[in-house]
Coordinates of N, CA and C in Angstrom, one line a residue:
X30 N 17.2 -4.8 5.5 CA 16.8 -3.4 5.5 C 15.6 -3.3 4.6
X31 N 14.6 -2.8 5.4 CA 13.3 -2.2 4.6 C 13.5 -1.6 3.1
X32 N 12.5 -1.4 2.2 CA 12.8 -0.8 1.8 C 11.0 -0.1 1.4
X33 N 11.2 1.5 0.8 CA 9.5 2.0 0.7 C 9.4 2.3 -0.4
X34 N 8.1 2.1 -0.9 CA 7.5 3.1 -2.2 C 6.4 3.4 -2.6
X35 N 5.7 4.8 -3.1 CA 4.8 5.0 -2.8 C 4.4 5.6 -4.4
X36 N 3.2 4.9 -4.9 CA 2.5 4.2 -6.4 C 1.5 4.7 -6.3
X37 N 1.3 5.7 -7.6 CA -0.2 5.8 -8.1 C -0.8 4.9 -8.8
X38 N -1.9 4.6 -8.5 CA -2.7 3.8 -9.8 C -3.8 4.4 -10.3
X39 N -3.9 4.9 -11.2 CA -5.0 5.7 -12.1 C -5.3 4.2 -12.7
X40 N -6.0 3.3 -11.9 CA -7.0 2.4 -12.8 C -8.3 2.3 -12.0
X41 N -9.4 2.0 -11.6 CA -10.8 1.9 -10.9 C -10.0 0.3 -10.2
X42 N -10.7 0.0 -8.9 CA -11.2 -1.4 -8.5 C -11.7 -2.4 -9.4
X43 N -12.7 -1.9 -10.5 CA -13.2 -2.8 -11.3 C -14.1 -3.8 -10.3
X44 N -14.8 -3.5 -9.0 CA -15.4 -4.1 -8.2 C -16.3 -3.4 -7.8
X45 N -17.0 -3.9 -6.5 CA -18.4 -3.4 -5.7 C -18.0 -1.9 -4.9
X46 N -16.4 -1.6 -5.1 CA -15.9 -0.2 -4.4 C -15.0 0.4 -5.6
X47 N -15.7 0.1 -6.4 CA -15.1 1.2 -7.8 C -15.3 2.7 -7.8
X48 N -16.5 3.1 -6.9 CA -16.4 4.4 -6.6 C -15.6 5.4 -5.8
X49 N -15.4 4.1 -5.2 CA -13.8 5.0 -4.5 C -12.7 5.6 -5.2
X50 N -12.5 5.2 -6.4 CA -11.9 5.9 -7.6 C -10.3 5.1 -7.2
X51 N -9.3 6.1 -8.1 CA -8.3 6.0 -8.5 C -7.3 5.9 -6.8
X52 N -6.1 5.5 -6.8 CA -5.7 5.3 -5.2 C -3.7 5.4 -5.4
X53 N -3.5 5.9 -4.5 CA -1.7 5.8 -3.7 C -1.6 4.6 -3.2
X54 N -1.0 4.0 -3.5 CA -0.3 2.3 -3.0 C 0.9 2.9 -2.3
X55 N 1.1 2.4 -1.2 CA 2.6 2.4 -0.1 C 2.8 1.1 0.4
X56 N 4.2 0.9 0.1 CA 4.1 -0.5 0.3 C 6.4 -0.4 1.6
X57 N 6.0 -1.5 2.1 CA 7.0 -1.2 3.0 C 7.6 -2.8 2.6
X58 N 8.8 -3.1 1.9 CA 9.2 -4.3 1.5 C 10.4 -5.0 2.2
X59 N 10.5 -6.0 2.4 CA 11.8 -6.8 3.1 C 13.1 -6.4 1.8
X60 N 14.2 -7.4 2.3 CA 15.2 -7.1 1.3 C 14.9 -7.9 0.1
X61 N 14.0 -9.2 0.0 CA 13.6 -9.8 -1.1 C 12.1 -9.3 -2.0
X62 N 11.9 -7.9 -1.5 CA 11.3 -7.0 -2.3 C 9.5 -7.5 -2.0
X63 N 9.6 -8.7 -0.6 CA 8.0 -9.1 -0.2 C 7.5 -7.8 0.5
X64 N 5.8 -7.3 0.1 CA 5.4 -6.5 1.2 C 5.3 -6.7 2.7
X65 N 5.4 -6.4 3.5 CA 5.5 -6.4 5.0 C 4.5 -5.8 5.2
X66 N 4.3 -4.3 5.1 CA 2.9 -3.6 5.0 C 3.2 -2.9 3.9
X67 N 1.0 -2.4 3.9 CA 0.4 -2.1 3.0 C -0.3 -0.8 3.0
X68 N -0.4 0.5 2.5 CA -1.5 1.2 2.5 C -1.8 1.5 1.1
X69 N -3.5 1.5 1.2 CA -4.0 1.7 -0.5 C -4.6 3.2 0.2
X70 N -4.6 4.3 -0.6 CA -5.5 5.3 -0.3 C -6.1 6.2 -1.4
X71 N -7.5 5.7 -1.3 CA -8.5 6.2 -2.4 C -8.9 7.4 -2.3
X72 N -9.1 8.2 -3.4 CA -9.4 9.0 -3.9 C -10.8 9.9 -2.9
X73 N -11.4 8.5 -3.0 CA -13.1 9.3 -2.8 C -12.7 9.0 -0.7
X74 N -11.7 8.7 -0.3 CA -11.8 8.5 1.2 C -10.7 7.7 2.0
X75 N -11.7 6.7 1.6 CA -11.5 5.2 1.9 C -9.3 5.0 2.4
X76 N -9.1 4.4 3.0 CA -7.9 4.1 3.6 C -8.0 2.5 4.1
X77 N -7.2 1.8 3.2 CA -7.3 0.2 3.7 C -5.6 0.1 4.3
X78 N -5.6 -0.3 5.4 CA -4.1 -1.3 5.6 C -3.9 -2.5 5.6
X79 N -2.8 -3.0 5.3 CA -2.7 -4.7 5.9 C -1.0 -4.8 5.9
X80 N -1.0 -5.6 6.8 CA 0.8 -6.0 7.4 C 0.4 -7.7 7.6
X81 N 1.7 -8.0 8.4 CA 1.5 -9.3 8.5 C 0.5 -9.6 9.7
X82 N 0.0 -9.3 10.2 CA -1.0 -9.8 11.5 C -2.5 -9.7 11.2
X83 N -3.1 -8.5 10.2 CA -3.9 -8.2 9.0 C -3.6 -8.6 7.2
X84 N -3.5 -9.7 7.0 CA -3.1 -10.0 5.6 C -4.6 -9.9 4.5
X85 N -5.3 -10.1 4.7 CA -6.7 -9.9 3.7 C -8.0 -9.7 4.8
X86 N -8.9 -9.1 3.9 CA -10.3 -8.8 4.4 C -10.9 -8.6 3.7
X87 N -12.4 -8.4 3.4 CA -13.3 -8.4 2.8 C -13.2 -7.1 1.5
X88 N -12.3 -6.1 1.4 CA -12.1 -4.8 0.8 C -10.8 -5.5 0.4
X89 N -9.7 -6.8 -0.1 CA -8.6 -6.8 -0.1 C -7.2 -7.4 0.6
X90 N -6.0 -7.5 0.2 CA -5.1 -8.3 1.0 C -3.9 -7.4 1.1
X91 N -3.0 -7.7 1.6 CA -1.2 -7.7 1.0 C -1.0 -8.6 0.3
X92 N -0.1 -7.8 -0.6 CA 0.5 -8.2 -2.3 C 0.9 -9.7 -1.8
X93 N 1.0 -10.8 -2.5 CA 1.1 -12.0 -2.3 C 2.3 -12.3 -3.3
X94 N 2.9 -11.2 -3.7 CA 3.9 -11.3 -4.8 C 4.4 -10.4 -4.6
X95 N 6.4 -10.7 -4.7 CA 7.3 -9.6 -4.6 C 7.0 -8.7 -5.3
X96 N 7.6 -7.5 -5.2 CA 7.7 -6.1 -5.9 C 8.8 -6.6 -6.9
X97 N 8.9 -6.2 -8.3 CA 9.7 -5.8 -9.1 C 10.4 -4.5 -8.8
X98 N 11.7 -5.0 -8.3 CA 12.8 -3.8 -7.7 C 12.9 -2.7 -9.1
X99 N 13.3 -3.0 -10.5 CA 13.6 -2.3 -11.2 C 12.1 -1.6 -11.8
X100 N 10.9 -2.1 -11.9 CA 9.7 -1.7 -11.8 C 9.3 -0.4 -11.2
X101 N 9.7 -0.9 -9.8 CA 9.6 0.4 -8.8 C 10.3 1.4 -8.2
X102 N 11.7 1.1 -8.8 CA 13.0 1.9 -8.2 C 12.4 3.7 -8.3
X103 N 11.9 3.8 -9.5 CA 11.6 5.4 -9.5 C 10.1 6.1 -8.3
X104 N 9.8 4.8 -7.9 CA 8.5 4.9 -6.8 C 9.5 5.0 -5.3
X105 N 10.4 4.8 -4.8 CA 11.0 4.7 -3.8 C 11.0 6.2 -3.2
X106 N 10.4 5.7 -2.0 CA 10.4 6.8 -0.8 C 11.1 6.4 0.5
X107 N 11.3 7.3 1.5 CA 12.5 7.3 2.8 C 11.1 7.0 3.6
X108 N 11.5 6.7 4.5 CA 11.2 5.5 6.0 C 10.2 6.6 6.8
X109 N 10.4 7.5 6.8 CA 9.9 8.8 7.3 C 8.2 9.4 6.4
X110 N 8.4 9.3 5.2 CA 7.7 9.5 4.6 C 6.4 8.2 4.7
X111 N 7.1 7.3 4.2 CA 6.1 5.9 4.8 C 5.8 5.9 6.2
X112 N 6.0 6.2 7.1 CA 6.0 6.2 8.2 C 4.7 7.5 8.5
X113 N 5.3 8.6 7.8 CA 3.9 9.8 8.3 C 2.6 9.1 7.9
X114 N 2.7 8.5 6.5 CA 1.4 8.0 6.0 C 0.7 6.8 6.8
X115 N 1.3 6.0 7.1 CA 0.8 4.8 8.6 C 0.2 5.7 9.1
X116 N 0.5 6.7 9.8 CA 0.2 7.0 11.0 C -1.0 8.2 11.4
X117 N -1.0 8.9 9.7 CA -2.2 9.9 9.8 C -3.2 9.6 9.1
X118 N -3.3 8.3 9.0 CA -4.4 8.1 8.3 C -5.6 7.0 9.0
X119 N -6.8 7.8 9.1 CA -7.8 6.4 9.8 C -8.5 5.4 9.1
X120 N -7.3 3.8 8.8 CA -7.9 3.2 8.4 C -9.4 2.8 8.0
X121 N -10.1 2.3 7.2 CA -11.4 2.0 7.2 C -11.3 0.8 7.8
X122 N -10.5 -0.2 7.7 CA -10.6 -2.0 7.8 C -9.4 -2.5 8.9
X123 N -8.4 -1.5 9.8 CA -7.9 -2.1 11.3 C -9.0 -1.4 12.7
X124 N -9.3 -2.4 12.8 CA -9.8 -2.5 13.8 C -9.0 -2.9 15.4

Protein backbone atom coordinates (compact mmCIF):
# COMPACT_ATOMS: atom_id res chain seq x y z
CA UNK A 1 0.00 0.00 0.00
CA UNK A 2 1.17 3.49 -1.03
CA UNK A 3 1.77 5.75 1.20
CA UNK A 4 1.82 10.14 0.66
CA UNK A 5 3.36 13.21 2.10
CA UNK A 6 3.60 16.45 1.40
CA UNK A 7 6.98 18.63 2.87
CA UNK A 8 7.94 22.08 2.98
CA UNK A 9 11.34 23.07 2.61
CA UNK A 10 12.17 26.62 3.56
CA UNK A 11 15.93 26.02 2.40
CA UNK A 12 17.15 27.60 -1.34
CA UNK A 13 18.68 24.95 -4.06
CA UNK A 14 21.95 26.23 -3.17
CA UNK A 15 22.49 25.88 -7.08
CA UNK A 16 22.16 27.54 -10.72
CA UNK A 17 18.01 27.50 -9.80
CA UNK A 18 18.23 29.01 -6.35
CA UNK A 19 15.96 31.61 -7.49
CA UNK A 20 13.20 29.60 -7.64
CA UNK A 21 13.17 29.91 -3.91
CA UNK A 22 11.86 27.83 -1.16
CA UNK A 23 9.49 24.55 -2.56
CA UNK A 24 6.52 21.69 -1.41
CA UNK A 25 8.07 18.20 -1.74
CA UNK A 26 5.15 15.32 -2.42
CA UNK A 27 6.42 12.28 -2.40
CA UNK A 28 4.19 8.93 -3.13
CA UNK A 29 6.22 5.91 -1.21
CA UNK A 30 6.00 1.97 -1.41
CA UNK A 31 5.49 0.02 1.87
CA UNK A 32 9.44 0.21 2.44
CA UNK A 33 9.04 3.96 2.61
CA UNK A 34 11.14 4.09 -1.28
CA UNK A 35 9.75 7.16 -3.51
CA UNK A 36 7.78 5.86 -6.47
CA UNK A 37 6.96 9.46 -7.48
CA UNK A 38 8.01 12.80 -7.01
CA UNK A 39 6.76 16.42 -7.06
CA UNK A 40 9.03 19.48 -5.93
CA UNK A 41 7.03 22.77 -6.37
CA UNK A 42 8.79 26.03 -6.20
CA UNK A 43 7.91 29.04 -4.99
CA UNK A 44 8.93 31.37 -7.94
CA UNK A 45 6.95 28.71 -10.56
CA UNK A 46 8.84 26.06 -11.54
CA UNK A 47 7.15 22.34 -11.04
CA UNK A 48 9.63 19.32 -11.43
CA UNK A 49 8.37 15.51 -11.48
CA UNK A 50 10.03 12.22 -11.45
CA UNK A 51 8.59 8.58 -10.98
CA UNK A 52 10.14 5.57 -12.01
CA UNK A 53 10.21 5.91 -15.98
CA UNK A 54 11.65 9.72 -15.31
CA UNK A 55 14.28 9.11 -12.36
CA UNK A 56 16.77 12.24 -12.87
CA UNK A 57 17.34 15.22 -15.26
CA UNK A 58 19.26 18.03 -15.62
CA UNK A 59 17.07 20.20 -12.69
CA UNK A 60 17.26 16.89 -10.32
CA UNK A 61 16.19 13.10 -9.48
CA UNK A 62 13.93 10.87 -7.18
CA UNK A 63 15.03 10.51 -3.73
CA UNK A 64 17.57 7.64 -3.96
CA UNK A 65 16.89 6.98 -0.26
CA UNK A 66 13.91 5.74 1.75
CA UNK A 67 11.78 8.22 3.63
CA UNK A 68 12.18 8.12 7.41
CA UNK A 69 8.55 6.86 8.35
CA UNK A 70 8.79 8.50 11.93
CA UNK A 71 10.49 11.68 10.31
CA UNK A 72 7.57 12.16 8.18
CA UNK A 73 4.53 10.68 9.82
CA UNK A 74 3.22 14.30 10.74
CA UNK A 75 3.81 15.16 6.66
CA UNK A 76 1.32 12.38 5.63
CA UNK A 77 -1.39 13.12 3.25
CA UNK A 78 -4.54 10.84 1.54
CA UNK A 79 -4.09 9.50 -2.02
CA UNK A 80 -6.53 12.18 -3.25
CA UNK A 81 -4.68 14.98 -2.23
CA UNK A 82 -1.40 13.58 -3.86
CA UNK A 83 -3.28 12.80 -6.67
CA UNK A 84 -4.95 16.53 -7.32
CA UNK A 85 -1.25 17.81 -7.14
CA UNK A 86 0.12 15.21 -10.08
CA UNK A 87 -2.40 16.32 -12.01
CA UNK A 88 -2.83 20.21 -11.84
CA UNK A 89 0.25 21.04 -12.21
CA UNK A 90 2.35 21.71 -15.62
CA UNK A 91 5.52 20.13 -15.14
CA UNK A 92 8.66 22.12 -16.30
CA UNK A 93 10.86 18.74 -17.05
CA UNK A 94 8.01 15.67 -18.32
CA UNK A 95 7.96 15.91 -21.55
Amino acid sequence: MPHYYKRRWNQSRADRYDAWGHSWWLFETDDAFWPSRQIEIYDAGPVLVYHRDRLEDAYGGLSAAALDPDEFEPFRIDRAEFEREWANHKPLNDT
